[in-house]
Short mmCIF file of C-alpha atoms (C1' of nucleotides) in Angstrom, two decimals:
data_model
loop_
_atom_site.label_atom_id
_atom_site.label_comp_id
_atom_site.label_asym_id
_atom_site.label_seq_id
_atom_site.Cartn_x
_atom_site.Cartn_y
_atom_site.Cartn_z
CA UNK A 1 -49.78 31.03 37.36
CA UNK A 2 -50.44 33.62 34.64
CA UNK A 3 -50.00 32.60 31.10
CA UNK A 4 -50.74 29.23 28.96
CA UNK A 5 -47.09 28.45 28.53
CA UNK A 6 -46.15 28.66 32.16
CA UNK A 7 -49.26 26.39 32.78
CA UNK A 8 -48.06 23.84 30.22
CA UNK A 9 -44.47 24.10 31.19
CA UNK A 10 -45.39 23.17 34.76
CA UNK A 11 -47.89 20.49 33.78
CA UNK A 12 -44.96 18.94 31.75
CA UNK A 13 -42.31 19.42 34.38
CA UNK A 14 -44.65 17.50 36.85
CA UNK A 15 -45.20 14.47 34.30
CA UNK A 16 -41.64 14.15 33.87
CA UNK A 17 -40.93 14.19 37.45
CA UNK A 18 -43.63 11.70 37.96
CA UNK A 19 -42.05 9.52 35.03
CA UNK A 20 -45.49 9.87 33.06
CA UNK A 21 -42.53 10.98 30.35
CA UNK A 22 -39.39 9.01 31.84
CA UNK A 23 -36.08 9.83 31.06
CA UNK A 24 -34.93 8.84 27.52
CA UNK A 25 -38.63 8.97 26.13
CA UNK A 26 -39.93 11.70 23.83
CA UNK A 27 -42.92 14.21 24.87
CA UNK A 28 -45.63 14.65 22.77
CA UNK A 29 -44.83 16.27 19.51
CA UNK A 30 -45.64 20.04 19.05
CA UNK A 31 -48.78 19.39 17.11
CA UNK A 32 -49.79 16.98 19.62
CA UNK A 33 -49.46 19.36 22.49
CA UNK A 34 -51.55 21.84 20.48
CA UNK A 35 -54.44 19.32 20.44
CA UNK A 36 -53.56 18.09 23.95
CA UNK A 37 -53.73 21.67 25.39
CA UNK A 38 -56.06 23.36 23.14
CA UNK A 39 -53.25 26.04 22.12
CA UNK A 40 -51.31 27.29 19.17
CA UNK A 41 -47.93 26.07 18.27
CA UNK A 42 -45.76 28.80 19.38
CA UNK A 43 -47.27 28.66 22.66
CA UNK A 44 -46.49 25.15 23.21
CA UNK A 45 -42.84 25.87 21.88
CA UNK A 46 -42.37 28.25 24.63
CA UNK A 47 -43.33 26.03 27.11
CA UNK A 48 -40.95 23.35 25.42
CA UNK A 49 -38.15 26.42 25.12
CA UNK A 50 -38.28 26.98 28.87
CA UNK A 51 -37.72 22.99 29.69
CA UNK A 52 -35.02 23.03 27.48
CA UNK A 53 -33.11 25.94 29.00
CA UNK A 54 -33.51 24.66 32.11
CA UNK A 55 -32.08 21.21 31.14
CA UNK A 56 -35.05 18.77 31.43
CA UNK A 57 -35.46 17.98 27.47
CA UNK A 58 -33.43 18.14 24.66
CA UNK A 59 -35.16 18.95 21.24
CA UNK A 60 -33.86 16.97 18.42
CA UNK A 61 -35.18 17.95 14.75
CA UNK A 62 -37.21 15.35 13.03
CA UNK A 63 -37.40 13.28 16.18
CA UNK A 64 -38.87 15.26 18.93
CA UNK A 65 -38.32 16.30 22.55
CA UNK A 66 -36.28 13.85 24.45
CA UNK A 67 -36.27 13.95 28.26
CA UNK A 68 -32.63 14.04 29.44
CA UNK A 69 -31.15 13.87 32.98
CA UNK A 70 -31.74 17.10 34.49
CA UNK A 71 -29.91 18.59 37.36
CA UNK A 72 -31.52 17.78 40.55
CA UNK A 73 -30.88 20.67 43.36
CA UNK A 74 -28.46 19.47 45.74
CA UNK A 75 -28.12 21.12 49.04
CA UNK A 76 -26.71 23.85 49.22
CA UNK A 77 -27.45 25.79 46.23
CA UNK A 78 -26.98 29.37 46.43
CA UNK A 79 -28.79 31.97 44.37
CA UNK A 80 -32.02 33.07 43.27
CA UNK A 81 -34.01 30.32 45.14
CA UNK A 82 -34.67 31.11 48.62
CA UNK A 83 -33.25 28.89 51.37
CA UNK A 84 -36.60 27.62 52.65
CA UNK A 85 -38.08 26.80 49.01
CA UNK A 86 -35.08 24.54 48.50
CA UNK A 87 -35.15 22.98 51.97
CA UNK A 88 -38.67 22.21 51.49
CA UNK A 89 -38.26 20.89 47.85
CA UNK A 90 -35.45 18.69 49.20
CA UNK A 91 -37.11 17.71 52.35
CA UNK A 92 -33.95 18.59 54.28
CA UNK A 93 -33.75 18.98 58.04
CA UNK A 94 -32.82 22.42 58.49
CA UNK A 95 -32.74 25.10 61.23
CA UNK A 96 -32.29 28.72 61.08
CA UNK A 97 -30.68 30.95 63.99
CA UNK A 98 -30.58 34.52 63.55
CA UNK A 99 -27.34 35.66 65.19
CA UNK A 100 -27.42 39.23 64.20
CA UNK A 101 -30.36 41.65 63.41
CA UNK A 102 -29.63 45.54 62.75
CA UNK A 103 -32.29 47.55 61.20
CA UNK A 104 -29.89 50.46 60.90
CA UNK A 105 -27.02 49.38 59.01
CA UNK A 106 -25.12 51.10 56.41
CA UNK A 107 -23.54 49.84 53.33
CA UNK A 108 -21.36 51.44 50.52
CA UNK A 109 -23.71 52.79 47.90
CA UNK A 110 -21.96 51.55 44.96
CA UNK A 111 -22.94 48.07 45.52
CA UNK A 112 -26.42 49.22 44.69
CA UNK A 113 -26.20 51.47 41.88
CA UNK A 114 -26.16 50.40 38.22
CA UNK A 115 -24.66 53.56 37.03
CA UNK A 116 -22.77 56.23 39.05
CA UNK A 117 -23.29 56.32 42.79
CA UNK A 118 -24.62 59.71 44.25
CA UNK A 119 -24.12 59.16 47.74
CA UNK A 120 -21.64 57.18 49.66
CA UNK A 121 -23.43 55.14 52.10
CA UNK A 122 -26.91 53.58 52.02
CA UNK A 123 -29.10 52.52 54.97
CA UNK A 124 -29.68 48.86 54.91
CA UNK A 125 -31.03 46.35 57.32
CA UNK A 126 -28.38 43.62 58.20
CA UNK A 127 -29.24 40.08 59.03
CA UNK A 128 -26.92 37.22 59.88
CA UNK A 129 -28.09 33.73 59.99
CA UNK A 130 -26.41 30.62 60.60
CA UNK A 131 -28.12 27.73 58.80
CA UNK A 132 -28.34 24.22 60.60
CA UNK A 133 -28.44 21.24 58.51
CA UNK A 134 -29.03 17.74 60.15
CA UNK A 135 -27.90 19.20 63.36
CA UNK A 136 -24.75 20.57 61.80
CA UNK A 137 -24.22 24.23 61.54
CA UNK A 138 -23.10 24.55 57.73
CA UNK A 139 -23.53 28.15 56.38
CA UNK A 140 -23.53 31.72 57.55
CA UNK A 141 -25.76 34.02 55.31
CA UNK A 142 -25.15 37.83 55.98
CA UNK A 143 -27.76 39.97 53.91
CA UNK A 144 -28.27 43.65 53.65
CA UNK A 145 -31.45 45.09 52.32
CA UNK A 146 -32.22 48.50 51.01
CA UNK A 147 -34.17 50.36 53.37
CA UNK A 148 -35.20 52.76 50.45
CA UNK A 149 -36.59 49.73 49.24
CA UNK A 150 -37.82 47.58 52.27
CA UNK A 151 -38.31 50.04 55.07
CA UNK A 152 -38.73 47.54 57.82
CA UNK A 153 -38.40 43.91 58.22
CA UNK A 154 -39.97 42.04 61.03
CA UNK A 155 -37.50 39.70 62.81
CA UNK A 156 -39.84 36.74 62.48
CA UNK A 157 -39.52 37.25 58.68
CA UNK A 158 -35.71 36.90 59.10
CA UNK A 159 -36.31 33.68 61.36
CA UNK A 160 -38.80 32.05 58.87
CA UNK A 161 -38.21 32.81 54.96
CA UNK A 162 -37.20 36.42 54.00
CA UNK A 163 -38.49 35.85 50.38
CA UNK A 164 -42.02 34.82 51.53
CA UNK A 165 -42.25 38.07 53.38
CA UNK A 166 -40.85 40.33 50.59
CA UNK A 167 -42.95 38.39 47.94
CA UNK A 168 -45.98 37.42 49.58
CA UNK A 169 -46.59 40.32 51.97
CA UNK A 170 -45.01 43.31 50.30
CA UNK A 171 -45.61 42.38 46.74
CA UNK A 172 -42.47 42.62 45.58
CA UNK A 173 -41.27 41.34 42.45
CA UNK A 174 -37.79 39.55 42.61
CA UNK A 175 -36.31 38.85 39.24
CA UNK A 176 -32.47 38.20 38.76
CA UNK A 177 -29.29 37.60 40.73
CA UNK A 178 -25.75 37.96 39.94
CA UNK A 179 -23.62 35.76 41.86
CA UNK A 180 -19.83 34.99 42.34
CA UNK A 181 -18.28 31.94 43.89
CA UNK A 182 -14.83 32.07 45.30
CA UNK A 183 -12.79 30.24 47.88
CA UNK A 184 -11.30 31.77 50.99
CA UNK A 185 -9.64 31.00 54.06
CA UNK A 186 -12.10 30.68 56.97
CA UNK A 187 -12.28 33.87 59.08
CA UNK A 188 -12.57 33.98 63.11
CA UNK A 189 -16.17 34.33 62.60
CA UNK A 190 -16.73 31.52 60.60
CA UNK A 191 -14.61 29.13 63.00
CA UNK A 192 -16.59 30.50 65.66
CA UNK A 193 -20.02 29.89 64.22
CA UNK A 194 -19.25 26.77 62.29
CA UNK A 195 -16.93 24.93 64.85
CA UNK A 196 -14.09 24.85 62.31
CA UNK A 197 -10.09 24.45 62.80
CA UNK A 198 -7.65 26.86 61.96
CA UNK A 199 -6.49 26.33 58.34
CA UNK A 200 -10.10 25.72 57.32
CA UNK A 201 -11.42 26.84 54.01
CA UNK A 202 -14.81 28.27 52.82
CA UNK A 203 -16.96 28.41 49.77
CA UNK A 204 -17.96 31.98 49.64
CA UNK A 205 -21.17 33.05 47.40
CA UNK A 206 -21.63 36.91 46.85
CA UNK A 207 -24.62 37.88 45.14
CA UNK A 208 -26.68 41.09 44.29
CA UNK A 209 -30.25 40.75 43.76
CA UNK A 210 -32.79 42.94 41.77
CA UNK A 211 -36.48 43.56 41.25
CA UNK A 212 -38.37 43.40 38.14
CA UNK A 213 -37.88 47.29 37.69
CA UNK A 214 -34.13 46.65 37.93
CA UNK A 215 -33.76 48.00 41.12
CA UNK A 216 -30.78 46.27 43.06
CA UNK A 217 -32.03 45.62 46.58
CA UNK A 218 -30.19 42.96 48.38
CA UNK A 219 -26.43 42.06 48.77
CA UNK A 220 -25.88 38.80 50.41
CA UNK A 221 -22.33 36.95 51.40
CA UNK A 222 -23.07 33.30 52.01
CA UNK A 223 -20.18 31.51 53.68
CA UNK A 224 -20.41 27.58 53.33
CA UNK A 225 -18.24 24.79 54.89
CA UNK A 226 -16.18 23.88 52.11
CA UNK A 227 -16.82 20.26 52.62
CA UNK A 228 -20.35 20.48 52.77
CA UNK A 229 -20.43 22.80 49.40
CA UNK A 230 -21.71 21.85 46.02
CA UNK A 231 -22.78 23.89 43.07
CA UNK A 232 -24.59 22.17 40.23
CA UNK A 233 -25.30 24.03 36.73
CA UNK A 234 -26.76 23.43 33.52
CA UNK A 235 -25.62 25.25 30.32
CA UNK A 236 -26.20 25.50 26.86
CA UNK A 237 -23.69 26.27 24.25
CA UNK A 238 -24.04 29.63 22.42
CA UNK A 239 -24.68 29.49 18.51
CA UNK A 240 -21.64 30.72 17.16
CA UNK A 241 -21.71 33.93 15.32
CA UNK B 1 -25.46 33.03 12.05
CA UNK B 2 -28.54 31.13 10.89
CA UNK B 3 -31.55 33.25 11.79
CA UNK B 4 -32.67 36.75 12.14
CA UNK B 5 -33.29 36.47 15.81
CA UNK B 6 -29.59 35.69 16.44
CA UNK B 7 -28.32 38.38 14.05
CA UNK B 8 -30.27 40.93 15.94
CA UNK B 9 -29.37 39.70 19.27
CA UNK B 10 -25.51 39.68 18.12
CA UNK B 11 -25.95 43.22 16.86
CA UNK B 12 -27.67 44.74 19.79
CA UNK B 13 -25.25 42.83 22.05
CA UNK B 14 -22.24 44.44 20.08
CA UNK B 15 -24.02 47.74 20.58
CA UNK B 16 -24.23 47.28 24.08
CA UNK B 17 -20.76 46.37 24.54
CA UNK B 18 -19.48 49.46 22.38
CA UNK B 19 -21.79 51.68 24.64
CA UNK B 20 -24.11 52.69 21.60
CA UNK B 21 -26.64 51.53 24.12
CA UNK B 22 -24.68 52.27 27.65
CA UNK B 23 -25.51 50.95 30.94
CA UNK B 24 -28.76 52.27 32.23
CA UNK B 25 -30.09 53.42 28.95
CA UNK B 26 -33.02 51.72 26.72
CA UNK B 27 -32.91 49.78 23.94
CA UNK B 28 -34.93 50.94 20.69
CA UNK B 29 -38.69 49.58 21.68
CA UNK B 30 -40.00 46.50 20.31
CA UNK B 31 -41.91 48.55 17.54
CA UNK B 32 -38.79 50.27 16.52
CA UNK B 33 -36.80 47.25 16.45
CA UNK B 34 -39.33 46.03 13.78
CA UNK B 35 -38.83 49.03 11.75
CA UNK B 36 -34.75 49.05 12.31
CA UNK B 37 -34.15 45.60 11.11
CA UNK B 38 -37.39 45.01 8.92
CA UNK B 39 -38.68 41.97 11.11
CA UNK B 40 -41.82 41.16 13.05
CA UNK B 41 -42.28 41.90 16.56
CA UNK B 42 -41.86 38.16 17.80
CA UNK B 43 -38.92 37.87 16.04
CA UNK B 44 -37.17 40.75 17.68
CA UNK B 45 -38.75 39.54 21.06
CA UNK B 46 -36.79 36.53 20.70
CA UNK B 47 -33.47 38.58 20.52
CA UNK B 48 -34.55 40.59 23.59
CA UNK B 49 -35.52 37.51 25.39
CA UNK B 50 -31.96 35.85 24.86
CA UNK B 51 -30.52 39.18 25.98
CA UNK B 52 -32.59 38.94 29.14
CA UNK B 53 -31.71 35.57 29.63
CA UNK B 54 -27.99 36.14 29.51
CA UNK B 55 -28.23 39.15 31.83
CA UNK B 56 -27.62 42.04 29.70
CA UNK B 57 -31.07 43.61 29.69
CA UNK B 58 -34.19 43.96 32.10
CA UNK B 59 -37.46 44.22 30.32
CA UNK B 60 -39.79 46.58 32.08
CA UNK B 61 -43.45 46.89 31.01
CA UNK B 62 -44.64 50.27 30.07
CA UNK B 63 -41.12 51.46 29.73
CA UNK B 64 -38.79 49.30 27.59
CA UNK B 65 -35.67 47.13 27.81
CA UNK B 66 -32.97 48.56 30.14
CA UNK B 67 -29.30 47.81 29.69
CA UNK B 68 -28.08 46.48 33.08
CA UNK B 69 -24.75 45.45 34.38
CA UNK B 70 -23.85 42.31 32.91
CA UNK B 71 -21.53 39.67 34.12
CA UNK B 72 -18.23 39.98 32.22
CA UNK B 73 -16.44 36.75 32.15
CA UNK B 74 -13.60 36.67 34.55
CA UNK B 75 -10.80 34.08 34.42
CA UNK B 76 -11.28 31.14 34.87
CA UNK B 77 -14.76 30.05 33.86
CA UNK B 78 -15.52 26.69 33.36
CA UNK B 79 -18.25 25.03 31.48
CA UNK B 80 -19.61 25.26 28.01
CA UNK B 81 -17.55 27.85 26.55
CA UNK B 82 -13.81 26.64 25.34
CA UNK B 83 -10.78 27.49 27.58
CA UNK B 84 -9.46 28.99 24.00
CA UNK B 85 -12.45 30.91 23.25
CA UNK B 86 -12.19 32.61 26.82
CA UNK B 87 -8.77 33.50 26.76
CA UNK B 88 -9.17 34.98 23.47
CA UNK B 89 -12.23 37.16 24.63
CA UNK B 90 -10.23 38.38 27.51
CA UNK B 91 -6.95 38.96 26.04
CA UNK B 92 -5.15 36.81 28.51
CA UNK B 93 -1.58 35.24 28.44
CA UNK B 94 -2.06 31.72 28.51
CA UNK B 95 -0.02 28.51 27.60
CA UNK B 96 -1.40 25.17 27.17
CA UNK B 97 1.00 22.03 28.14
CA UNK B 98 -0.40 18.65 27.43
CA UNK B 99 1.13 16.62 30.19
CA UNK B 100 -1.01 13.25 29.31
CA UNK B 101 -2.32 11.74 26.14
CA UNK B 102 -3.89 8.13 25.99
CA UNK B 103 -5.79 7.57 22.95
CA UNK B 104 -6.72 3.89 24.33
CA UNK B 105 -8.05 4.73 27.99
CA UNK B 106 -11.06 3.22 29.21
CA UNK B 107 -13.81 5.06 31.85
CA UNK B 108 -16.77 3.62 33.41
CA UNK B 109 -19.73 3.57 30.95
CA UNK B 110 -22.30 4.51 33.50
CA UNK B 111 -21.21 8.22 33.03
CA UNK B 112 -22.09 8.25 29.39
CA UNK B 113 -25.58 7.10 29.30
CA UNK B 114 -28.68 8.45 30.14
CA UNK B 115 -30.59 5.30 31.09
CA UNK B 116 -29.25 2.20 32.07
CA UNK B 117 -25.82 1.10 31.04
CA UNK B 118 -25.37 -2.04 29.03
CA UNK B 119 -21.66 -2.21 29.02
CA UNK B 120 -19.32 -1.65 31.94
CA UNK B 121 -16.63 0.49 30.34
CA UNK B 122 -16.23 2.54 27.50
CA UNK B 123 -13.15 3.40 25.36
CA UNK B 124 -12.06 7.11 25.52
CA UNK B 125 -9.15 9.20 24.75
CA UNK B 126 -7.66 10.67 27.94
CA UNK B 127 -6.08 14.02 27.68
CA UNK B 128 -4.27 15.89 30.61
CA UNK B 129 -3.51 19.66 30.20
CA UNK B 130 -1.98 22.07 32.61
CA UNK B 131 -2.98 25.72 31.83
CA UNK B 132 -0.59 28.43 32.80
CA UNK B 133 -1.89 31.67 33.15
CA UNK B 134 0.44 34.66 33.11
CA UNK B 135 3.47 32.27 33.35
CA UNK B 136 2.12 30.28 36.34
CA UNK B 137 0.42 27.11 36.34
CA UNK B 138 -3.13 27.22 37.40
CA UNK B 139 -5.57 24.78 36.33
CA UNK B 140 -5.14 20.95 35.35
CA UNK B 141 -7.88 19.64 33.03
CA UNK B 142 -8.40 16.21 32.78
CA UNK B 143 -10.72 15.21 29.66
CA UNK B 144 -12.00 11.89 28.42
CA UNK B 145 -13.83 11.74 25.00
CA UNK B 146 -15.88 8.88 23.74
CA UNK B 147 -14.10 6.84 20.85
CA UNK B 148 -17.57 5.89 19.82
CA UNK B 149 -18.15 9.69 18.89
CA UNK B 150 -14.87 11.05 18.44
CA UNK B 151 -12.82 7.98 17.18
CA UNK B 152 -9.24 9.54 16.90
CA UNK B 153 -7.92 12.95 18.09
CA UNK B 154 -4.71 14.72 16.92
CA UNK B 155 -2.40 15.37 19.49
CA UNK B 156 -1.86 18.95 17.98
CA UNK B 157 -5.89 19.48 18.55
CA UNK B 158 -5.20 19.05 22.34
CA UNK B 159 -2.51 21.48 22.26
CA UNK B 160 -4.34 24.07 20.52
CA UNK B 161 -8.33 23.86 20.83
CA UNK B 162 -10.19 20.63 21.11
CA UNK B 163 -13.48 22.64 20.54
CA UNK B 164 -12.26 24.17 17.31
CA UNK B 165 -11.38 20.73 16.14
CA UNK B 166 -14.59 19.03 17.33
CA UNK B 167 -16.90 21.83 15.56
CA UNK B 168 -14.64 23.01 12.95
CA UNK B 169 -13.02 19.99 11.87
CA UNK B 170 -15.48 17.20 12.69
CA UNK B 171 -18.67 19.28 12.36
CA UNK B 172 -20.05 17.89 15.61
CA UNK B 173 -22.63 20.18 17.35
CA UNK B 174 -22.10 20.47 21.20
CA UNK B 175 -25.40 21.39 22.62
CA UNK B 176 -25.26 21.56 26.75
CA UNK B 177 -23.22 20.41 29.72
CA UNK B 178 -23.99 19.88 33.22
CA UNK B 179 -21.72 20.89 35.71
CA UNK B 180 -20.54 20.45 39.49
CA UNK B 181 -18.37 22.73 41.79
CA UNK B 182 -16.72 21.39 44.81
CA UNK B 183 -14.24 22.05 47.01
CA UNK B 184 -11.42 19.56 47.73
CA UNK B 185 -7.96 19.27 49.23
CA UNK B 186 -5.23 19.20 46.77
CA UNK B 187 -3.78 15.66 45.95
CA UNK B 188 -0.33 14.96 45.01
CA UNK B 189 -0.62 15.39 41.31
CA UNK B 190 -2.38 18.86 42.00
CA UNK B 191 0.72 19.72 44.19
CA UNK B 192 3.19 18.51 41.51
CA UNK B 193 1.88 20.31 38.44
CA UNK B 194 0.77 23.57 40.24
CA UNK B 195 3.58 23.59 42.56
CA UNK B 196 1.38 24.03 46.15
CA UNK B 197 2.05 23.22 49.48
CA UNK B 198 0.44 20.65 51.68
CA UNK B 199 -2.76 21.52 52.95
CA UNK B 200 -3.68 23.44 49.76
CA UNK B 201 -7.32 23.35 48.61
CA UNK B 202 -8.54 22.70 44.96
CA UNK B 203 -11.76 24.30 43.08
CA UNK B 204 -12.82 21.12 41.22
CA UNK B 205 -15.34 21.72 38.17
CA UNK B 206 -16.76 18.25 37.08
CA UNK B 207 -18.66 18.32 33.70
CA UNK B 208 -20.52 16.27 31.29
CA UNK B 209 -20.95 17.67 27.69
CA UNK B 210 -23.55 16.27 25.40
CA UNK B 211 -24.21 17.06 21.44
CA UNK B 212 -27.33 18.16 19.85
CA UNK B 213 -28.51 14.76 19.63
CA UNK B 214 -28.17 14.22 23.36
CA UNK B 215 -25.46 11.92 23.29
CA UNK B 216 -23.21 12.49 26.08
CA UNK B 217 -19.48 12.32 24.66
CA UNK B 218 -17.03 14.08 26.95
CA UNK B 219 -16.36 14.05 30.74
CA UNK B 220 -14.17 16.75 32.40
CA UNK B 221 -12.51 17.34 35.57
CA UNK B 222 -10.72 20.72 35.98
CA UNK B 223 -9.01 21.38 39.00
CA UNK B 224 -8.43 25.06 40.00
CA UNK B 225 -5.98 26.62 42.36
CA UNK B 226 -8.32 27.77 45.15
CA UNK B 227 -6.84 31.43 44.94
CA UNK B 228 -6.98 31.71 41.30
CA UNK B 229 -10.63 30.42 41.13
CA UNK B 230 -13.67 32.85 40.65
CA UNK B 231 -17.21 31.66 39.32
CA UNK B 232 -19.75 33.91 38.05
CA UNK B 233 -23.38 33.55 37.27
CA UNK B 234 -26.25 35.20 36.27
CA UNK B 235 -29.74 33.81 37.37
CA UNK B 236 -33.46 34.79 36.66
CA UNK B 237 -36.17 33.80 39.38
CA UNK B 238 -38.49 31.27 38.04
CA UNK B 239 -42.24 32.61 38.00
CA UNK B 240 -44.14 31.11 40.74
CA UNK B 241 -46.59 28.25 39.93
"C1'" DC C 1 -42.96 10.44 1.56
"C1'" DA C 2 -45.20 11.93 6.22
"C1'" DG C 3 -43.89 13.78 10.56
"C1'" DT C 4 -40.92 16.17 13.67
"C1'" DG C 5 -38.86 20.70 15.08
"C1'" DG C 6 -37.09 25.49 13.14
"C1'" DT C 7 -38.15 29.99 11.69
"C1'" DC C 8 -41.03 33.96 10.77
"C1'" DT C 9 -45.10 36.72 9.76
"C1'" DA C 10 -49.15 39.92 10.69
"C1'" DG C 11 -52.36 40.87 13.47
"C1'" DA C 12 -55.11 40.94 17.70
"C1'" DC C 13 -55.94 41.90 22.82
"C1'" DC C 14 -54.23 42.78 27.18
"C1'" DA C 15 -51.62 45.27 31.60
"C1'" DC C 16 -48.56 48.78 33.03
"C1'" DG C 17 -46.32 53.38 32.90
"C1'" DA C 18 -46.11 58.33 32.07
"C1'" DA C 19 -47.58 62.24 30.79
"C1'" DT D 1 -54.47 58.77 26.04
"C1'" DC D 2 -50.66 56.66 24.13
"C1'" DG D 3 -46.41 53.70 23.97
"C1'" DT D 4 -44.53 50.08 26.01
"C1'" DG D 5 -43.98 45.07 26.79
"C1'" DG D 6 -46.86 40.49 27.56
"C1'" DT D 7 -49.69 36.98 25.43
"C1'" DC D 8 -51.52 34.28 21.86
"C1'" DT D 9 -53.19 32.70 17.60
"C1'" DA D 10 -53.18 30.69 12.71
"C1'" DG D 11 -50.71 30.01 8.94
"C1'" DA D 12 -46.81 29.75 5.98
"C1'" DC D 13 -42.25 27.75 4.50
"C1'" DC D 14 -38.08 25.20 5.66
"C1'" DA D 15 -34.78 21.39 7.23
"C1'" DC D 16 -34.11 17.06 9.25
"C1'" DT D 17 -35.30 12.02 10.18
"C1'" DG D 18 -36.99 7.81 9.20
"C1'" DG D 19 -39.79 4.42 6.80
#
DNA sequence: CAGTGGTCTAGACCACGAA
DNA sequence: TCGTGGTCTAGACCACTGG
């Protein structure tokens, strides 16, 4: 952990989860946090702002920082948190079958450019995985990773955790992702891998992930059995202009 | 607009959308923002932090604030932005049919309590609306609003914009919402109002909305035709502990 | 009235990128 | 080396809540 605000964020979060600060109670006031942690007020406020942003507290003027019901991750959530991290957090029985691995695939380049594409196709590593939850195949993940960013990927990384390899081994800084959720009829591949009937529906999550230097490097299509899909979100209302 | 950071946020956002700062370009540096707007650096940083949080820019150390592809809202998005606000932003032909209005309904109280419920049911106003997009009925919205917070709702408010009434007329401060997206088979009501075949699927968004003082006051079930549903999101990766 | 959070400032030191 | 963003500080003034 790099900075004081993050340290305090993590400490407060842990204490919320351990119910040192239970639901409906107030965190120590900002001035108290200054003394408790030996920090300035603005630093403490950054930690509180993150907790509020993520739905753990609601700050109420004149009163304090109230602990509110935070969304617990429910499986499967798709996005910027790696599958293995989620499974570990939730203590879920999960298995990971690599059913396709092509280190020399191509993808239309426009997906990976933030302005105008200069070439038409981009070399990628293509990985296809089936996620088995509690013995039942529930998700097909198709990942395409730019070879210009990640030249080689060992198959073992695909079998364990791709993000652990990218961040831990290669030191890449994964920063943000855009994702889109739609509902689509199951295709033949879906029905085969997930053992579904004709007429079944899928929740499809398509996402593009970028590094800290804003280079998009990973395109993912994640296809979920409709009856196993649940997505939870927390949102704050923008201040009106 | 209350504070300088929000003013600057809005100004920069407008200039991004008008391509004064186009995709792939850099915003003025933090020191330049200080001079441009006559503010301190931390104030400008708060504006930039909001832009980054919402996916408009990526801050790169040693370089600057890069304008990146931001998710444009695509219809229908459900959550903390009102339907009418979205429709207006997108310039979409939309109509709103109130097909149910019960000012004396009841809902299990546990939905509205953040700790232990003390009573079993809560008086609510129940509103059922069908959203017609480009002449086609696409969404059924069922809203339940706590009467202890909003005692009376004129039917005209349901016909135009509920949020305009709550915020503009009553001065309520809507602060945050949790939502959950699932996929479910269409029920009889869905098929009737949206003219669907048997076997059709729905995207169902259930959300609980709360005020600035953390009182939950509105429960909504929003049922979307599967083929019209699209949800877009932007997420940043948490700094690892 | 005292305590809470909300905003803003001016300045300091650091880490990173480009030339 | 210089300009960029990243972090942190100490202090100020304001607005709201509650006794």
